[in-house]
Coordinates of C-alpha atoms in Angstrom, one line a residue:
X120 CA 5.7 17.3 10.8
X121 CA 7.4 14.3 8.7
X122 CA 6.0 12.9 5.7
X123 CA 4.5 9.8 7.6
X124 CA 1.9 12.0 9.5
X125 CA -0.3 12.1 5.9
X126 CA 0.3 8.4 5.8
X127 CA -2.6 6.5 4.7
X128 CA -1.7 2.8 4.1
X129 CA -2.9 -0.1 2.1
X130 CA -1.3 -3.4 3.1
X131 CA -0.2 -6.2 1.0
X132 CA 0.3 -9.8 1.6
X133 CA 2.6 -10.4 -1.8
X134 CA 1.5 -13.6 -2.1
X135 CA -1.4 -12.8 -2.3
X136 CA -1.7 -9.7 -4.3
X137 CA -1.0 -10.4 -8.1
X138 CA 0.5 -13.2 -9.7
X139 CA 3.0 -12.1 -12.9
X140 CA 4.5 -15.6 -14.0
X141 CA 1.7 -18.5 -13.4
X142 CA 3.3 -20.5 -10.5
X143 CA -0.2 -19.6 -8.4
X144 CA 2.6 -17.2 -5.7
X145 CA 1.5 -13.4 -6.3
X146 CA 5.3 -11.9 -6.2
X147 CA 7.0 -8.4 -6.8
X148 CA 6.7 -8.2 -10.4
X149 CA 3.0 -8.9 -10.3
X150 CA 2.9 -5.3 -7.4
X151 CA 4.6 -3.2 -9.7
X152 CA 2.1 -4.0 -12.6
X153 CA -0.3 -3.1 -10.0
X154 CA 1.0 0.2 -8.4
X155 CA -1.2 2.6 -10.8
X156 CA -4.7 1.2 -9.5
X157 CA -2.7 1.7 -5.3
X158 CA -2.2 5.2 -5.7
X159 CA -6.1 5.7 -7.8
X160 CA -7.5 4.1 -4.8
X161 CA -5.9 7.0 -2.7
X162 CA -3.6 5.6 -0.6
X163 CA 0.5 6.4 -0.1
X164 CA 2.2 4.2 1.4
X165 CA 2.0 0.4 0.8
X166 CA 3.0 -1.8 3.3
X167 CA 4.4 -5.1 2.7
X168 CA 4.2 -8.2 4.3
X169 CA 7.8 -10.0 4.6
X170 CA 9.6 -10.7 1.4
X171 CA 13.0 -12.2 2.7
X172 CA 14.1 -15.6 2.3
X173 CA 11.8 -17.9 4.4
X174 CA 11.2 -21.2 4.9
X175 CA 7.6 -20.3 4.8
X176 CA 6.6 -22.4 8.1
X177 CA 5.0 -19.3 9.1
X178 CA 4.1 -17.5 5.8
X179 CA 7.2 -15.3 5.7
X180 CA 7.5 -14.3 9.5
X181 CA 10.5 -17.1 10.0
X182 CA 13.6 -15.9 7.8
X183 CA 16.3 -17.1 6.7
X184 CA 17.8 -14.3 5.4
X185 CA 17.8 -11.3 5.9
X186 CA 19.5 -10.0 3.4
X187 CA 17.3 -11.2 0.4
X188 CA 14.1 -11.8 -1.0
X189 CA 12.6 -14.9 -1.1
X190 CA 12.9 -16.8 -4.6
X191 CA 8.7 -17.0 -5.1
X192 CA 8.2 -13.7 -4.4
X193 CA 11.2 -12.5 -7.3
X194 CA 14.6 -11.0 -6.9
X195 CA 16.8 -8.4 -5.2
X196 CA 16.0 -6.4 -8.7
X197 CA 12.2 -6.6 -8.9
X198 CA 12.7 -5.0 -5.5
X199 CA 14.6 -2.0 -6.4
X200 CA 12.4 -1.8 -9.6
X201 CA 9.7 -2.0 -7.5
X202 CA 11.3 0.9 -5.3
X203 CA 11.5 2.8 -8.3
X204 CA 7.8 2.5 -9.1
X205 CA 6.4 3.0 -6.8
X206 CA 8.6 6.7 -5.4
X207 CA 8.3 8.3 -9.2
X208 CA 4.3 7.8 -7.7
X209 CA 4.6 9.4 -4.5
X210 CA 4.3 6.4 -3.1
X211 CA 6.1 4.9 0.3
X212 CA 7.1 0.9 0.7
X213 CA 7.1 0.2 4.6
X214 CA 8.6 -3.8 5.0
X215 CA 7.8 -5.9 7.3
X216 CA 10.8 -6.7 10.0
X217 CA 10.6 -9.8 11.7
X218 CA 12.6 -8.3 15.1
X219 CA 11.7 -10.9 18.1
X220 CA 12.6 -14.7 16.6
X221 CA 14.2 -16.3 13.8
X222 CA 13.9 -19.2 11.1
X223 CA 15.7 -22.1 12.8
X224 CA 17.0 -22.2 9.6
X225 CA 18.9 -18.9 10.0
X226 CA 22.8 -19.3 9.7
X227 CA 22.7 -18.0 13.4
X228 CA 20.6 -20.7 14.3
X229 CA 22.3 -23.3 12.1
X230 CA 25.6 -22.3 13.9
X231 CA 24.9 -21.8 17.0
X232 CA 23.1 -25.5 17.9
X233 CA 26.2 -27.0 16.1
X234 CA 28.9 -25.3 16.9
X235 CA 29.9 -25.4 20.2
X236 CA 31.8 -22.7 20.1
X237 CA 29.6 -20.5 18.2
X238 CA 29.7 -17.1 18.8
X239 CA 26.0 -16.8 17.5
X240 CA 24.9 -19.5 21.1
X241 CA 23.8 -15.9 22.8
X242 CA 22.0 -15.2 19.9
X243 CA 18.9 -16.8 21.7
X244 CA 17.2 -18.2 24.9
X245 CA 18.3 -21.8 26.2
X246 CA 17.8 -23.3 29.7
X247 CA 18.7 -26.7 30.9
X248 CA 15.5 -29.7 32.1
X249 CA 14.5 -29.5 35.6
X250 CA 13.7 -32.8 37.2
X251 CA 13.2 -34.2 33.6
X252 CA 11.4 -31.6 32.0
X253 CA 11.0 -28.2 30.5
X254 CA 11.9 -25.0 32.7
X255 CA 8.9 -24.0 33.3
X256 CA 4.9 -24.5 32.5
X257 CA 4.9 -21.6 29.7
X258 CA 2.8 -22.0 26.7
X259 CA 3.7 -21.8 23.2
X260 CA 1.2 -18.5 21.1
X261 CA 1.6 -21.6 18.4
X262 CA 0.4 -24.2 21.2
X263 CA 2.3 -26.7 23.3
X264 CA 5.4 -25.4 25.4
X265 CA 7.7 -22.5 24.5
X266 CA 10.4 -24.8 24.7
X267 CA 12.1 -26.9 21.9
X268 CA 15.1 -29.3 22.7
X269 CA 17.9 -28.7 21.0
X270 CA 18.3 -32.8 19.8
X271 CA 15.7 -35.7 21.3
X272 CA 19.3 -36.5 24.2
X273 CA 20.3 -32.9 25.2
X274 CA 19.0 -31.6 28.3
X275 CA 19.1 -27.9 26.3
X276 CA 15.9 -26.6 25.8
X277 CA 15.9 -23.5 23.9
X278 CA 12.7 -20.8 24.0
X279 CA 10.2 -20.1 21.1
X280 CA 7.5 -17.7 21.6
X281 CA 4.9 -19.2 17.9
X282 CA 6.2 -21.8 16.3
X283 CA 9.4 -24.4 17.4
X284 CA 11.2 -23.6 13.8
X285 CA 11.1 -19.8 15.1
X286 CA 13.6 -19.3 17.9
X287 CA 13.8 -15.6 19.7
X288 CA 16.0 -13.8 19.7
X289 CA 18.3 -12.5 22.4
X290 CA 17.6 -9.3 23.1
X291 CA 20.4 -8.4 26.1
X292 CA 22.7 -9.4 23.9
X293 CA 23.9 -6.2 22.5
X294 CA 25.7 -7.9 19.3
X295 CA 21.4 -8.8 18.2
X296 CA 20.7 -5.5 18.8
X297 CA 23.2 -4.3 16.3
X298 CA 22.4 -6.8 14.1
X299 CA 19.0 -6.2 13.6
X300 CA 20.0 -2.7 13.2
X301 CA 22.4 -3.3 10.1
X302 CA 19.5 -5.2 8.7
X303 CA 17.7 -2.4 9.0
X304 CA 20.0 -0.4 7.8
X305 CA 20.8 -2.5 4.5
X306 CA 17.1 -2.1 3.2
X307 CA 17.1 1.6 4.4
X308 CA 20.4 2.0 1.5
X309 CA 17.7 0.3 -0.7
X310 CA 15.5 3.3 -0.6
X311 CA 12.6 1.4 2.0
X312 CA 10.4 4.4 4.0
X313 CA 9.7 2.2 7.3
X314 CA 9.1 -0.5 8.8
X315 CA 6.7 -2.4 10.7
X316 CA 8.2 -4.4 13.7
X317 CA 7.2 -7.6 14.1
X318 CA 5.9 -8.6 17.7
X319 CA 8.6 -6.1 19.4
X320 CA 6.6 -6.0 22.7
X321 CA 7.8 -9.7 23.5
X322 CA 11.9 -8.6 23.0
X323 CA 12.2 -8.7 26.8
X324 CA 11.3 -11.5 29.1
X325 CA 10.7 -12.3 32.8
X326 CA 12.3 -14.9 35.4
X327 CA 12.8 -18.1 33.4
X328 CA 12.0 -20.0 36.4
X329 CA 8.7 -18.5 37.2
X330 CA 6.2 -21.0 36.6
X331 CA 1.9 -19.9 35.3
X332 CA 0.1 -21.0 37.9
X333 CA -3.2 -21.3 35.0
X334 CA -3.7 -25.1 36.4
X335 CA -6.3 -25.4 34.0
X336 CA -3.8 -26.4 31.0
X337 CA -0.6 -27.9 30.5
X338 CA 0.6 -24.8 29.0
X339 CA -1.1 -21.7 29.7
X340 CA -0.1 -18.6 27.2
X341 CA 0.3 -16.2 30.2
X342 CA 1.9 -12.8 27.9
X343 CA 2.3 -11.2 31.9
X344 CA 5.9 -13.4 31.0
X345 CA 6.8 -11.7 27.5
X346 CA 4.7 -9.1 26.7
X347 CA 5.3 -5.0 27.5
X348 CA 8.2 -5.9 30.0
X349 CA 10.0 -2.5 30.6
X350 CA 13.0 -4.0 29.1
X351 CA 11.2 -3.5 25.7
X352 CA 11.7 -0.1 25.8
X353 CA 15.2 -0.1 26.9
X354 CA 15.7 -2.6 23.4
X355 CA 13.1 -0.7 21.2
X356 CA 15.0 2.4 22.2
X357 CA 18.5 1.4 21.0
X358 CA 17.3 -0.6 17.8
X359 CA 15.7 3.2 16.9
X360 CA 18.6 5.2 17.9
X361 CA 20.7 3.5 15.4
X362 CA 17.8 3.1 12.4
X363 CA 17.3 7.4 13.2
X364 CA 20.4 8.2 12.5
X365 CA 21.0 6.3 9.4
X366 CA 17.6 8.2 8.2
X367 CA 15.5 10.3 10.7
X368 CA 12.4 10.6 8.2
X369 CA 11.7 6.6 8.6
X370 CA 8.4 5.3 10.1
X371 CA 8.6 3.3 12.8
X372 CA 5.3 1.3 12.0
X373 CA 4.9 -1.1 16.0
X374 CA 3.2 -3.8 16.1
X375 CA 2.0 -4.7 19.7
X376 CA -0.8 -6.3 19.7
X377 CA -2.1 -6.7 23.0
X378 CA -0.4 -3.5 24.3
X379 CA -3.0 -0.8 26.4
X380 CA -3.4 2.9 25.1
X381 CA -1.1 3.6 27.6
X382 CA 1.7 1.4 27.0
X383 CA 0.6 2.7 22.9
X384 CA 1.9 6.3 24.8
X385 CA 5.1 4.9 26.1
X386 CA 6.4 3.5 23.1
X387 CA 5.0 6.4 21.0
X388 CA 6.6 9.1 23.2
X389 CA 8.2 12.4 20.4
X390 CA 11.1 12.8 23.0
X391 CA 12.3 9.2 22.9
X392 CA 13.7 6.6 20.2
X393 CA 10.6 4.8 19.9
X394 CA 7.9 3.6 17.3
X395 CA 6.3 6.7 15.4
X396 CA 2.9 4.5 15.3
X397 CA 1.5 1.2 17.2
X398 CA -1.3 -1.1 15.8
X399 CA -3.1 -3.0 18.6
X400 CA -5.7 -5.3 18.9
X401 CA -7.3 -3.6 21.9
X402 CA -8.2 -0.4 19.5
X403 CA -11.2 -2.2 17.1
X404 CA -14.0 -1.4 19.0
X405 CA -15.4 -5.0 19.5
X406 CA -17.3 -6.5 21.8
X407 CA -16.8 -10.5 21.9
X408 CA -20.4 -12.2 22.4
X409 CA -19.6 -14.5 24.9
X410 CA -23.1 -16.4 24.7
X411 CA -23.1 -19.9 24.4
X412 CA -19.4 -20.0 23.3
X413 CA -17.3 -21.0 26.5
X414 CA -15.4 -23.8 25.2
X415 CA -13.9 -21.5 22.1
X416 CA -10.6 -19.7 22.8
X417 CA -11.1 -16.0 23.0
X418 CA -9.3 -16.0 19.2
X419 CA -11.9 -17.7 17.2
X420 CA -14.9 -16.1 19.4
X421 CA -17.4 -14.3 16.9
X422 CA -17.5 -11.1 17.8
X423 CA -20.4 -8.0 17.6
X424 CA -19.6 -4.4 17.0
X425 CA -20.3 -2.5 20.3
X426 CA -21.8 0.9 19.0
X427 CA -20.7 2.3 22.7
X428 CA -17.4 0.3 23.2
X429 CA -16.4 1.8 20.0
X430 CA -16.8 5.3 21.5
X431 CA -15.4 5.2 24.6
X432 CA -12.7 2.7 22.4
X433 CA -11.3 5.6 20.6
X434 CA -12.3 8.8 23.0
X435 CA -9.7 7.2 25.1
X436 CA -7.2 6.4 22.9
X437 CA -7.3 10.0 21.3
X438 CA -7.6 11.3 24.9
X439 CA -4.1 9.4 25.8
X440 CA -2.2 10.3 22.5
X441 CA -3.3 13.3 21.7
X442 CA -0.1 15.2 22.6
X443 CA 1.7 12.1 21.7
X444 CA 1.1 10.4 18.0
X445 CA -1.4 8.9 16.5
X446 CA -4.1 6.3 16.3
X447 CA -4.1 3.5 13.7
X448 CA -6.8 3.7 12.8
X449 CA -7.8 -0.1 10.8
X450 CA -10.4 -3.0 10.4
X451 CA -8.1 -5.6 9.8
X452 CA -5.0 -7.3 8.7
X453 CA -3.2 -10.5 7.7
X454 CA -3.7 -12.2 11.3
X455 CA -7.4 -11.9 11.7
X456 CA -10.2 -13.2 9.8
X457 CA -11.9 -10.5 6.6
X458 CA -14.0 -8.0 9.4
X459 CA -17.0 -8.3 7.3
X460 CA -16.5 -11.8 8.5
X461 CA -15.4 -11.7 11.7
X462 CA -17.6 -9.0 13.2
X463 CA -21.2 -10.3 13.2
X464 CA -22.9 -7.3 11.3
X465 CA -26.8 -7.1 11.0
X466 CA -26.9 -6.5 7.7
X467 CA -24.7 -6.5 4.3
X468 CA -26.4 -3.7 3.0
X469 CA -23.4 -1.4 1.4
X470 CA -24.7 1.4 3.0
X471 CA -23.2 -0.2 6.6
X472 CA -19.6 -0.8 4.5
X473 CA -19.8 2.5 3.9
X474 CA -20.3 3.8 6.9
X475 CA -18.5 1.7 8.9
X476 CA -15.4 3.0 7.0
X477 CA -16.1 6.6 7.0
X478 CA -17.1 6.0 10.8
X479 CA -13.2 4.4 11.4
X480 CA -11.0 6.4 8.7
X481 CA -11.8 10.3 9.1
X482 CA -11.3 9.6 13.1
X483 CA -7.9 11.2 13.7
X484 CA -5.2 9.0 13.1
X485 CA -3.8 7.3 10.3
X486 CA -5.9 5.0 8.5
X487 CA -4.4 1.1 7.5
X488 CA -6.6 -1.1 4.7
X489 CA -6.4 -4.2 4.0
X490 CA -6.1 -5.0 0.5
X491 CA -9.2 -6.3 -0.9
X492 CA -11.1 -4.6 2.3
X493 CA -12.1 -1.4 -0.7
X494 CA -13.9 -3.6 -2.2
X495 CA -16.1 -5.9 0.9
X496 CA -13.6 -8.8 0.0
X497 CA -14.7 -11.5 1.6
X498 CA -12.8 -14.1 3.4
X499 CA -12.4 -17.7 1.5
X500 CA -14.7 -20.9 2.8
X501 CA -12.7 -23.6 2.7
X502 CA -15.0 -27.2 2.9
X503 CA -12.5 -29.6 5.2
X504 CA -11.6 -29.2 8.3
X505 CA -8.5 -30.5 7.3
X506 CA -7.9 -27.2 4.7
X507 CA -6.7 -25.9 8.4
X508 CA -2.9 -26.7 9.4
X509 CA -2.2 -23.9 11.8
X510 CA -2.0 -24.9 15.4
X511 CA -4.4 -22.7 16.6
X512 CA -6.9 -24.2 14.3
X513 CA -5.6 -28.0 14.5
X514 CA -6.2 -27.8 18.4
X515 CA -9.3 -25.8 18.4
X516 CA -10.8 -28.7 15.8
X517 CA -9.3 -31.3 18.3
X518 CA -11.4 -29.3 21.3
X519 CA -14.9 -29.4 20.1
X520 CA -14.8 -32.3 19.0
X521 CA -13.8 -33.8 22.0
X522 CA -17.4 -32.0 23.4
X523 CA -18.7 -33.8 20.5
X524 CA -19.4 -30.2 18.6
X525 CA -20.9 -31.0 14.8
X526 CA -17.8 -30.7 12.2
X527 CA -20.5 -28.7 10.6
X528 CA -20.1 -26.4 12.8
X529 CA -16.8 -25.8 14.0
X530 CA -15.9 -25.3 9.9
X531 CA -19.1 -22.6 9.9
X532 CA -17.3 -21.1 12.8
X533 CA -13.3 -21.5 10.9
X534 CA -14.6 -20.0 7.9
X535 CA -15.4 -17.2 9.6
X536 CA -12.7 -16.6 12.2
X537 CA -9.6 -18.5 10.7
X538 CA -6.3 -15.8 9.9
X539 CA -6.1 -17.9 6.9
X540 CA -9.3 -17.5 5.5
X541 CA -8.2 -13.5 5.3
X542 CA -5.1 -14.6 3.0
X543 CA -6.8 -15.6 -0.3
X544 CA -6.0 -14.0 -3.5
X545 CA -6.8 -10.7 -4.4
X546 CA -10.0 -10.8 -6.4
X547 CA -9.8 -8.6 -9.8
X548 CA -12.5 -10.1 -11.8
X549 CA -14.9 -12.3 -13.1
X550 CA -12.4 -14.9 -14.3
X551 CA -11.7 -18.7 -13.1
X552 CA -9.0 -17.5 -10.9
X553 CA -10.1 -13.4 -10.5
X554 CA -7.7 -11.7 -12.4
X555 CA -4.8 -12.7 -9.4
X556 CA -3.1 -15.6 -11.8
X557 CA -3.6 -18.0 -14.6
X558 CA -2.8 -20.9 -12.4
X559 CA -4.3 -22.4 -9.3
X560 CA -3.4 -19.9 -6.3
X561 CA -1.5 -21.7 -3.7
X562 CA -4.2 -20.6 -1.0
X563 CA -7.8 -21.2 -2.6
X564 CA -11.3 -22.1 -1.8
X565 CA -14.6 -21.0 -2.2
X566 CA -14.6 -16.8 -2.8
X567 CA -17.1 -14.7 -2.9
X568 CA -17.8 -12.8 -5.8
X569 CA -16.7 -9.0 -5.1
X570 CA -14.0 -7.6 -7.8
X571 CA -12.3 -4.3 -9.0
X572 CA -13.3 -5.6 -12.9
X573 CA -17.4 -4.8 -11.9
X574 CA -16.6 -2.1 -9.0
X575 CA -14.4 0.5 -10.7
X576 CA -17.3 1.9 -13.3
X577 CA -19.8 1.8 -10.9
X578 CA -19.9 5.2 -9.5
X579 CA -22.2 3.8 -6.7
X580 CA -19.6 1.1 -5.4
X581 CA -17.8 0.4 -1.8
X582 CA -15.0 1.1 -4.1
X583 CA -15.4 4.3 -5.6
X584 CA -16.6 5.1 -2.0
X585 CA -13.5 4.5 -0.1
X586 CA -11.8 6.2 -3.3
X587 CA -13.9 9.6 -2.7
X588 CA -12.9 8.9 1.4
X589 CA -9.9 8.4 1.0
X590 CA -8.9 11.7 -0.9
X591 CA -11.4 13.7 1.4
X592 CA -9.3 12.4 4.2
X593 CA -6.5 13.6 2.7
X594 CA -7.4 17.0 3.5
X595 CA -6.1 18.6 7.2
X596 CA -8.7 19.2 8.3
X597 CA -9.6 15.1 8.9
X598 CA -5.4 14.3 8.7
X599 CA -4.7 16.7 11.0
X600 CA -7.9 18.7 12.3
X601 CA -8.7 18.2 16.0
X602 CA -11.0 15.6 17.0
X603 CA -14.1 15.7 19.0
X604 CA -16.2 13.1 20.0
X605 CA -20.3 14.8 20.4
X606 CA -22.8 13.3 22.6
X607 CA -25.9 11.7 20.8
X608 CA -28.6 9.3 20.6
X609 CA -27.2 5.3 21.0
X610 CA -27.5 4.6 17.8
X611 CA -25.7 8.3 16.4
X612 CA -21.6 8.4 16.3
X613 CA -21.0 12.4 15.5
X614 CA -17.5 14.1 15.6
X615 CA -16.2 16.9 14.4
X616 CA -12.7 17.6 12.6
X617 CA -11.5 21.6 12.4
X618 CA -8.3 23.4 11.7
X619 CA -8.4 27.0 12.4
X620 CA -9.6 27.7 9.3
X621 CA -11.3 24.3 8.5
X622 CA -15.0 22.3 10.4
X623 CA -15.9 18.7 9.2
X624 CA -18.5 16.8 11.1
X625 CA -19.2 13.1 10.5
X626 CA -22.8 11.9 10.7
X627 CA -23.3 8.2 11.6
X628 CA -26.7 6.6 12.1
X629 CA -25.9 2.9 13.1
X630 CA -29.6 1.1 13.1
X631 CA -31.8 0.0 10.7
X632 CA -34.1 3.0 11.3
X633 CA -34.4 6.3 9.7
X634 CA -32.9 9.0 12.1
X635 CA -33.0 13.5 12.0
X636 CA -29.8 14.7 13.6
X637 CA -29.9 18.5 14.8
X638 CA -26.5 19.9 13.2
X639 CA -24.7 21.6 16.5
X640 CA -23.2 24.8 14.7
X641 CA -24.3 27.3 12.4
X642 CA -23.3 27.9 9.9
X643 CA -22.7 27.0 6.0
X644 CA -22.3 23.3 5.8
X645 CA -22.1 21.0 2.0
X646 CA -21.6 17.1 2.1
X647 CA -18.6 16.4 1.0
X648 CA -18.9 12.4 1.0
X649 CA -22.1 10.6 1.7
X650 CA -23.7 7.0 1.3
X651 CA -27.5 8.5 0.4
X652 CA -28.3 11.7 -0.7
X653 CA -28.8 14.4 2.0
X654 CA -30.5 17.3 2.9
X655 CA -30.0 19.6 5.2
X656 CA -33.5 21.1 6.3
X657 CA -33.6 24.3 9.4
X658 CA -30.5 22.7 10.6
X659 CA -31.7 18.9 10.5
X660 CA -29.8 15.7 8.6
X661 CA -32.2 12.8 7.8
X662 CA -30.3 10.4 7.6
X663 CA -31.6 6.5 6.4
X664 CA -30.8 3.7 7.8
X665 CA -27.0 3.3 8.0
X666 CA -26.8 6.4 7.0
X667 CA -23.6 8.4 6.9
X668 CA -22.1 12.2 5.5
X669 CA -19.6 14.4 6.0
X670 CA -20.8 17.6 6.2
X671 CA -17.6 21.2 5.6
X672 CA -18.0 24.2 5.8
X673 CA -18.1 25.7 2.4
X674 CA -14.6 27.9 3.0
X675 CA -12.7 24.6 3.5
X676 CA -12.5 21.2 2.1
X677 CA -12.1 20.6 -1.6

């Protein structure tokens, strides 16, 4: 076993967690101030979104210096203090490491474009124009072409899957592989316990002369050409082997946004140099409600939870990964809006939020909790369409306006679905700037009123439920135990977790009606956690609407 087999991860967006110097931007000293809260929540691992020097074109994912802390977030001394304070509380720390691309202000790239004999030329991907236009018609995730000219009068283009100020690295170059491993080793020496490998599935690209055949757009986004290609495993393996030589206990969480469960299994084979776990958007248990949303790109479409889809998805992931790795158990992250806004939940009842947390986190896998989720924090609500400046949102606004969709309707859609709404300041209290800062936060708009100050003393609050839930999750039965989903009523979600000497049964009533459930076992069970008062009569459990409970055998779990 490794330490991360028992990991419970808390994701922090550093710019939005706690501001210590009242400049409106969260920072590392602010995180240090809140470590006791994080520990009290019941997590044991912190994942920090990028903290390296960056022009902030993509909120830190465009790195210009991997060996220093961005001045807006603190100093290297602050980071070392954070590591010391976190480790003293038995908290592990993993860093977000963008490895597919750099900033165009990174010294490698600036030298490559300004020095014709640069040794860094082959660190990036280049090609000549074809008949006066780009080498191919591939579309960027951020809109437009994946190609930009080095200079307006140049015949050469550089490749960027994301913003044009974020050129992709050329992982065919062994010097790139070594350089990125050296970056990881530097931070390992500083004490970090792991890395989230951002966009690693894009390290390999297909033949740059191939054209996307979708003629509905000028630059179609088709990840056939730049996601999950076979060479990814080769590049990943070389990178990981160098890191593991430095420290074999380093945890590597791969971000595999479009990977299916079989690709996830390939990336996490325990006898190969790969990731220890991957997180993929395919395992959220969501369905897209396409009705009346034909003109809206998939990313922005309102979603609904389908219990059948949720069951099928997790059974599939559990079955395929059972002898390989842990599934990632998560409702949200910085790349999507907050799940209480994104998913069209049937009710705002706190019982449902508690049931969703139990349904997700007590399954087999490693929980990842996005900051603020534990208090039920909603996303920001912007007042104007001009407040949305990310390229995807700008393109959506332009497209929907051309189809005469009212601005009010577009604004409502973006406030529910755009990722920037999920990056608002953490709500500590009910003061003017929610305890995050005494200055106006960098990302600020109308907000909901959930906060730690109100919820901490309330024994029935969502925050207190999360604390009890994560304590329960830390027991072997719910961490390492076998998993079996039971056949039930379509509105019920029931699964067992078992070890040699412990038994756990989780029962969720995912409906607005009361339901009874006949226990499948004849043993003495007690309620370890529930969102209602539980009585077991003649082997039958009665659940209120949106009720949930976790039952355990008396000889087992504390």
